[in-house]
């Protein structure tokens, strides 16, 4: 892959993604790019940054439907090493038997459903959602010699996909509505600094009652039980 060829490929991909007007079109376009890279099917998994212990997950996929059901039934989300490694955006992950050693029957069962080799890479959206793009082949071949090409291209395709879904206001990208007022954001920032309600009221020249009112309102919005969680969640989704 020469630099000239890559930039031509990149420009063409960006143009195609910009013209998408509906989520189903994204699925077809990603499948087309998957096949152009020599693979058979893909999964684009979007993982929300919060809640920390049970993050929201959405999947756009052309994997065999029975395999998707089996993956969900066995809760392989909890042990899949690809999901863990792809928390670092831009890092390509080649699928190997050794990689899945600690993942129970995941590798074995994936092979039974025709997923014999693959490669994954991720990108991050402005709201800190991670989009993990995985492409798989029915043929058991190594991707090591193509690592740089696959890493660069899948990272860009994942980035473009996140942009499209965000532009289309797709549910998979809705971590939390970003409609906080300027006052609420100020209170969030000082809460994250560890300031008490009294201290925040003095800093912002407002009543303690007003501070508590906004904090309680934000607790409901975040669906959390205390001020510490508000600040943690706000930081996790890039609000502060």
mmCIF file of C-alpha atoms in Angstrom:
data_model
loop_
_atom_site.group_PDB
_atom_site.id
_atom_site.type_symbol
_atom_site.label_atom_id
_atom_site.label_comp_id
_atom_site.label_asym_id
_atom_site.label_seq_id
_atom_site.Cartn_x
_atom_site.Cartn_y
_atom_site.Cartn_z
ATOM 1 C CA UNK A 1 0.000 0.000 0.000
ATOM 2 C CA UNK A 2 1.741 3.145 -1.219
ATOM 3 C CA UNK A 3 1.077 6.537 0.361
ATOM 4 C CA UNK A 4 -0.481 7.776 -2.886
ATOM 5 C CA UNK A 5 -2.825 4.786 -3.104
ATOM 6 C CA UNK A 6 -3.836 5.138 0.529
ATOM 7 C CA UNK A 7 -4.759 8.806 0.256
ATOM 8 C CA UNK A 8 -6.792 8.098 -2.880
ATOM 9 C CA UNK A 9 -8.571 5.263 -1.029
ATOM 10 C CA UNK A 10 -9.131 7.517 1.979
ATOM 11 C CA UNK A 11 -10.616 10.348 -0.106
ATOM 12 C CA UNK A 12 -12.979 7.953 -1.874
ATOM 13 C CA UNK A 13 -14.090 6.380 1.418
ATOM 14 C CA UNK A 14 -14.734 9.741 3.040
ATOM 15 C CA UNK A 15 -16.836 10.840 0.075
ATOM 16 C CA UNK A 16 -18.935 7.667 0.148
ATOM 17 C CA UNK A 17 -19.589 7.867 3.875
ATOM 18 C CA UNK A 18 -20.534 11.546 3.668
ATOM 19 C CA UNK A 19 -23.285 10.715 1.187
ATOM 20 C CA UNK A 20 -25.004 8.186 3.479
ATOM 21 C CA UNK A 21 -28.449 9.242 4.662
ATOM 22 C CA UNK A 22 -29.628 6.198 6.677
ATOM 23 C CA UNK A 23 -28.097 3.605 9.013
ATOM 24 C CA UNK A 24 -28.960 0.587 6.771
ATOM 25 C CA UNK A 25 -26.825 2.199 4.047
ATOM 26 C CA UNK A 26 -23.869 2.183 6.434
ATOM 27 C CA UNK A 27 -24.209 -1.562 6.889
ATOM 28 C CA UNK A 28 -24.139 -2.163 3.136
ATOM 29 C CA UNK A 29 -21.159 0.142 2.648
ATOM 30 C CA UNK A 30 -19.144 -1.488 5.435
ATOM 31 C CA UNK A 31 -19.900 -4.904 3.945
ATOM 32 C CA UNK A 32 -18.621 -3.657 0.585
ATOM 33 C CA UNK A 33 -15.366 -2.439 2.147
ATOM 34 C CA UNK A 34 -15.052 -5.691 4.091
ATOM 35 C CA UNK A 35 -15.199 -7.685 0.867
ATOM 36 C CA UNK A 36 -12.792 -5.318 -0.896
ATOM 37 C CA UNK A 37 -10.260 -6.114 1.849
ATOM 38 C CA UNK A 38 -10.661 -9.838 1.161
ATOM 39 C CA UNK A 39 -12.921 -10.727 4.095
ATOM 40 C CA UNK A 40 -16.451 -12.109 4.277
ATOM 41 C CA UNK A 41 -18.351 -10.335 7.050
ATOM 42 C CA UNK A 42 -18.018 -7.625 9.654
ATOM 43 C CA UNK A 43 -19.245 -6.487 13.052
ATOM 44 C CA UNK A 44 -19.196 -2.871 14.163
ATOM 45 C CA UNK A 45 -19.650 -2.795 17.918
ATOM 46 C CA UNK A 46 -20.276 0.506 19.693
ATOM 47 C CA UNK A 47 -19.503 0.533 23.396
ATOM 48 C CA UNK A 48 -20.627 3.452 25.551
ATOM 49 C CA UNK A 49 -18.264 4.815 28.217
ATOM 50 C CA UNK A 50 -20.907 4.652 30.965
ATOM 51 C CA UNK A 51 -22.192 3.042 33.106
ATOM 52 C CA UNK A 52 -18.690 1.786 33.954
ATOM 53 C CA UNK A 53 -19.721 -1.703 35.073
ATOM 54 C CA UNK A 54 -22.428 -2.306 32.461
ATOM 55 C CA UNK A 55 -21.691 -0.087 29.452
ATOM 56 C CA UNK A 56 -24.305 0.123 26.738
ATOM 57 C CA UNK A 57 -23.458 -1.934 23.639
ATOM 58 C CA UNK A 58 -24.879 -1.726 20.120
ATOM 59 C CA UNK A 59 -23.856 -3.926 17.193
ATOM 60 C CA UNK A 60 -24.204 -3.482 13.428
ATOM 61 C CA UNK A 61 -23.203 -6.779 11.840
ATOM 62 C CA UNK A 62 -23.262 -9.152 8.883
ATOM 63 C CA UNK A 63 -21.991 -12.051 11.012
ATOM 64 C CA UNK A 64 -24.122 -15.221 10.892
ATOM 65 C CA UNK A 65 -27.233 -14.456 12.954
ATOM 66 C CA UNK A 66 -26.960 -17.745 14.863
ATOM 67 C CA UNK A 67 -23.413 -16.819 15.892
ATOM 68 C CA UNK A 68 -24.538 -13.405 17.124
ATOM 69 C CA UNK A 69 -27.230 -15.092 19.239
ATOM 70 C CA UNK A 70 -24.717 -17.594 20.610
ATOM 71 C CA UNK A 71 -22.226 -14.818 21.408
ATOM 72 C CA UNK A 72 -24.905 -12.921 23.335
ATOM 73 C CA UNK A 73 -26.243 -16.053 25.049
ATOM 74 C CA UNK A 74 -22.790 -16.989 26.338
ATOM 75 C CA UNK A 75 -22.097 -13.341 27.252
ATOM 76 C CA UNK A 76 -18.796 -13.435 25.392
ATOM 77 C CA UNK A 77 -18.771 -9.641 25.694
ATOM 78 C CA UNK A 78 -17.316 -10.210 29.162
ATOM 79 C CA UNK A 79 -14.335 -12.324 28.046
ATOM 80 C CA UNK A 80 -13.627 -11.335 24.428
ATOM 81 C CA UNK A 81 -9.990 -10.126 24.403
ATOM 82 C CA UNK A 82 -10.618 -8.125 21.225
ATOM 83 C CA UNK A 83 -12.990 -5.799 23.092
ATOM 84 C CA UNK A 84 -10.412 -5.241 25.815
ATOM 85 C CA UNK A 85 -7.492 -4.579 23.466
ATOM 86 C CA UNK A 86 -9.545 -2.286 21.242
ATOM 87 C CA UNK A 87 -10.238 0.104 24.123
ATOM 88 C CA UNK A 88 -7.097 1.775 22.818
ATOM 89 C CA UNK A 89 -8.276 3.446 19.560
ATOM 90 C CA UNK A 90 -6.166 2.823 16.477
ATOM 91 C CA UNK A 91 -4.546 -0.365 17.735
ATOM 92 C CA UNK A 92 -5.044 -3.265 15.339
ATOM 93 C CA UNK A 93 -5.720 -6.735 16.745
ATOM 94 C CA UNK A 94 -5.037 -9.868 14.712
ATOM 95 C CA UNK A 95 -7.161 -12.842 15.707
ATOM 96 C CA UNK A 96 -5.110 -15.891 16.739
ATOM 97 C CA UNK A 97 -5.854 -18.987 18.796
ATOM 98 C CA UNK A 98 -3.368 -17.777 21.421
ATOM 99 C CA UNK A 99 -5.205 -14.472 21.770
ATOM 100 C CA UNK A 100 -8.387 -16.289 22.848
ATOM 101 C CA UNK A 101 -6.709 -18.728 25.254
ATOM 102 C CA UNK A 102 -8.429 -17.256 28.302
ATOM 103 C CA UNK A 103 -11.815 -16.736 26.638
ATOM 104 C CA UNK A 104 -13.360 -20.155 27.210
ATOM 105 C CA UNK A 105 -14.910 -21.690 24.076
ATOM 106 C CA UNK A 106 -15.132 -18.388 22.186
ATOM 107 C CA UNK A 107 -12.468 -19.183 19.556
ATOM 108 C CA UNK A 108 -13.655 -22.764 19.062
ATOM 109 C CA UNK A 109 -17.301 -21.798 18.687
ATOM 110 C CA UNK A 110 -16.481 -18.886 16.370
ATOM 111 C CA UNK A 111 -14.749 -21.377 14.070
ATOM 112 C CA UNK A 112 -17.808 -23.637 14.136
ATOM 113 C CA UNK A 113 -19.831 -20.737 12.758
ATOM 114 C CA UNK A 114 -17.318 -20.055 9.982
ATOM 115 C CA UNK A 115 -15.245 -17.289 11.575
ATOM 116 C CA UNK A 116 -11.739 -18.715 11.148
ATOM 117 C CA UNK A 117 -9.631 -15.573 10.989
ATOM 118 C CA UNK A 118 -10.048 -11.871 11.408
ATOM 119 C CA UNK A 119 -8.742 -8.468 12.337
ATOM 120 C CA UNK A 120 -10.132 -5.658 14.488
ATOM 121 C CA UNK A 121 -9.432 -1.986 15.096
ATOM 122 C CA UNK A 122 -11.280 0.847 16.830
ATOM 123 C CA UNK A 123 -11.903 4.578 16.892
ATOM 124 C CA UNK A 124 -13.346 6.947 19.494
ATOM 125 C CA UNK A 125 -16.253 9.380 19.080
ATOM 126 C CA UNK A 126 -16.336 12.855 20.689
ATOM 127 C CA UNK A 127 -18.677 11.484 23.398
ATOM 128 C CA UNK A 128 -16.004 8.832 24.176
ATOM 129 C CA UNK A 129 -18.014 5.948 22.716
ATOM 130 C CA UNK A 130 -15.684 3.314 21.247
ATOM 131 C CA UNK A 131 -16.472 1.896 17.805
ATOM 132 C CA UNK A 132 -14.779 -1.482 17.239
ATOM 133 C CA UNK A 133 -14.743 -2.688 13.638
ATOM 134 C CA UNK A 134 -14.003 -6.382 13.171
ATOM 135 C CA UNK A 135 -13.756 -8.149 9.832
ATOM 136 C CA UNK A 136 -13.711 -11.914 9.512
ATOM 137 C CA UNK A 137 -13.009 -14.568 6.900
ATOM 138 C CA UNK A 138 -14.221 -18.112 6.388
ATOM 139 C CA UNK A 139 -10.624 -18.965 5.461
ATOM 140 C CA UNK A 140 -8.006 -19.586 8.173
ATOM 141 C CA UNK A 141 -5.222 -17.268 7.022
ATOM 142 C CA UNK A 142 -2.817 -14.968 8.835
ATOM 143 C CA UNK A 143 -3.182 -11.203 8.564
ATOM 144 C CA UNK A 144 0.271 -10.391 9.978
ATOM 145 C CA UNK A 145 1.760 -9.381 6.618
ATOM 146 C CA UNK A 146 -1.117 -6.942 6.062
ATOM 147 C CA UNK A 147 -1.177 -5.610 9.610
ATOM 148 C CA UNK A 148 -0.274 -2.001 8.798
ATOM 149 C CA UNK A 149 -2.762 -1.757 5.915
ATOM 150 C CA UNK A 150 -5.613 -3.323 7.908
ATOM 151 C CA UNK A 151 -4.896 -1.274 11.022
ATOM 152 C CA UNK A 152 -4.863 2.035 9.150
ATOM 153 C CA UNK A 153 -7.892 1.291 6.992
ATOM 154 C CA UNK A 154 -10.088 -0.224 9.709
ATOM 155 C CA UNK A 155 -9.329 2.632 12.074
ATOM 156 C CA UNK A 156 -10.428 5.135 9.437
ATOM 157 C CA UNK A 157 -13.536 3.129 8.512
ATOM 158 C CA UNK A 158 -14.503 2.910 12.194
ATOM 159 C CA UNK A 159 -13.998 6.664 12.557
ATOM 160 C CA UNK A 160 -16.132 7.392 9.494
ATOM 161 C CA UNK A 161 -18.858 5.038 10.753
ATOM 162 C CA UNK A 162 -19.033 6.805 14.102
ATOM 163 C CA UNK A 163 -19.307 10.148 12.330
ATOM 164 C CA UNK A 164 -22.160 8.903 10.150
ATOM 165 C CA UNK A 165 -24.131 7.445 13.053
ATOM 166 C CA UNK A 166 -23.630 10.620 15.073
ATOM 167 C CA UNK A 167 -24.744 12.774 12.126
ATOM 168 C CA UNK A 168 -27.851 10.601 11.692
ATOM 169 C CA UNK A 169 -28.636 10.792 15.437
ATOM 170 C CA UNK A 170 -28.657 7.005 15.577
ATOM 171 C CA UNK A 171 -29.673 5.485 18.931
ATOM 172 C CA UNK A 172 -26.369 3.599 19.094
ATOM 173 C CA UNK A 173 -24.550 6.908 19.571
ATOM 174 C CA UNK A 174 -26.851 8.337 22.230
ATOM 175 C CA UNK A 175 -24.812 8.035 25.421
ATOM 176 C CA UNK A 176 -26.469 11.024 27.059
ATOM 177 C CA UNK A 177 -28.162 14.066 25.616
ATOM 178 C CA UNK A 178 -25.657 16.897 25.627
ATOM 179 C CA UNK A 179 -28.130 19.633 26.477
ATOM 180 C CA UNK A 180 -26.594 20.865 29.719
ATOM 181 C CA UNK A 181 -26.856 24.555 30.480
ATOM 182 C CA UNK A 182 -23.771 26.691 31.055
ATOM 183 C CA UNK A 183 -24.645 26.854 34.759
ATOM 184 C CA UNK A 184 -24.912 23.078 35.006
ATOM 185 C CA UNK A 185 -21.529 22.641 33.312
ATOM 186 C CA UNK A 186 -19.949 25.109 35.747
ATOM 187 C CA UNK A 187 -21.379 23.198 38.697
ATOM 188 C CA UNK A 188 -20.191 19.918 37.159
ATOM 189 C CA UNK A 189 -16.632 21.216 36.849
ATOM 190 C CA UNK A 190 -16.455 22.459 40.427
ATOM 191 C CA UNK A 191 -18.063 19.239 41.686
ATOM 192 C CA UNK A 192 -15.323 17.320 39.889
ATOM 193 C CA UNK A 193 -12.778 19.502 41.697
ATOM 194 C CA UNK A 194 -14.175 18.191 44.980
ATOM 195 C CA UNK A 195 -15.883 21.405 46.049
ATOM 196 C CA UNK A 196 -18.849 21.247 48.417
ATOM 197 C CA UNK A 197 -22.216 22.789 47.616
ATOM 198 C CA UNK A 198 -21.428 25.690 49.925
ATOM 199 C CA UNK A 199 -18.056 26.300 48.253
ATOM 200 C CA UNK A 200 -19.584 26.138 44.764
ATOM 201 C CA UNK A 201 -22.293 28.596 45.765
ATOM 202 C CA UNK A 202 -19.627 31.071 46.918
ATOM 203 C CA UNK A 203 -17.490 30.592 43.811
ATOM 204 C CA UNK A 204 -20.423 31.097 41.422
ATOM 205 C CA UNK A 205 -22.226 33.685 43.546
ATOM 206 C CA UNK A 206 -25.450 31.654 43.678
ATOM 207 C CA UNK A 207 -27.371 30.108 46.559
ATOM 208 C CA UNK A 208 -26.523 26.698 47.980
ATOM 209 C CA UNK A 209 -30.140 25.737 47.231
ATOM 210 C CA UNK A 210 -29.541 26.465 43.517
ATOM 211 C CA UNK A 211 -26.403 24.315 43.510
ATOM 212 C CA UNK A 212 -28.205 21.413 45.176
ATOM 213 C CA UNK A 213 -31.166 21.784 42.809
ATOM 214 C CA UNK A 214 -28.937 21.464 39.730
ATOM 215 C CA UNK A 215 -26.967 18.577 41.215
ATOM 216 C CA UNK A 216 -30.140 16.637 42.020
ATOM 217 C CA UNK A 217 -31.437 17.324 38.532
ATOM 218 C CA UNK A 218 -28.215 16.017 36.999
ATOM 219 C CA UNK A 219 -28.270 12.923 39.218
ATOM 220 C CA UNK A 220 -31.625 12.015 37.697
ATOM 221 C CA UNK A 221 -30.345 12.670 34.197
ATOM 222 C CA UNK A 222 -27.281 10.478 34.719
ATOM 223 C CA UNK A 223 -29.350 7.942 36.694
ATOM 224 C CA UNK A 224 -26.800 7.955 39.526
ATOM 225 C CA UNK A 225 -27.138 8.248 43.294
ATOM 226 C CA UNK A 226 -24.530 10.806 44.329
ATOM 227 C CA UNK A 227 -22.462 13.828 43.289
ATOM 228 C CA UNK A 228 -19.251 11.825 42.855
ATOM 229 C CA UNK A 229 -20.868 9.677 40.171
ATOM 230 C CA UNK A 230 -22.106 12.794 38.372
ATOM 231 C CA UNK A 231 -18.556 14.118 38.053
ATOM 232 C CA UNK A 232 -17.134 10.721 37.021
ATOM 233 C CA UNK A 233 -19.760 10.175 34.336
ATOM 234 C CA UNK A 234 -19.416 13.720 33.019
ATOM 235 C CA UNK A 235 -15.662 13.251 32.654
ATOM 236 C CA UNK A 236 -16.108 9.860 31.007
ATOM 237 C CA UNK A 237 -18.304 11.237 28.226
ATOM 238 C CA UNK A 238 -16.161 14.325 27.662
ATOM 239 C CA UNK A 239 -18.448 16.945 29.206
ATOM 240 C CA UNK A 240 -15.673 18.244 31.452
#
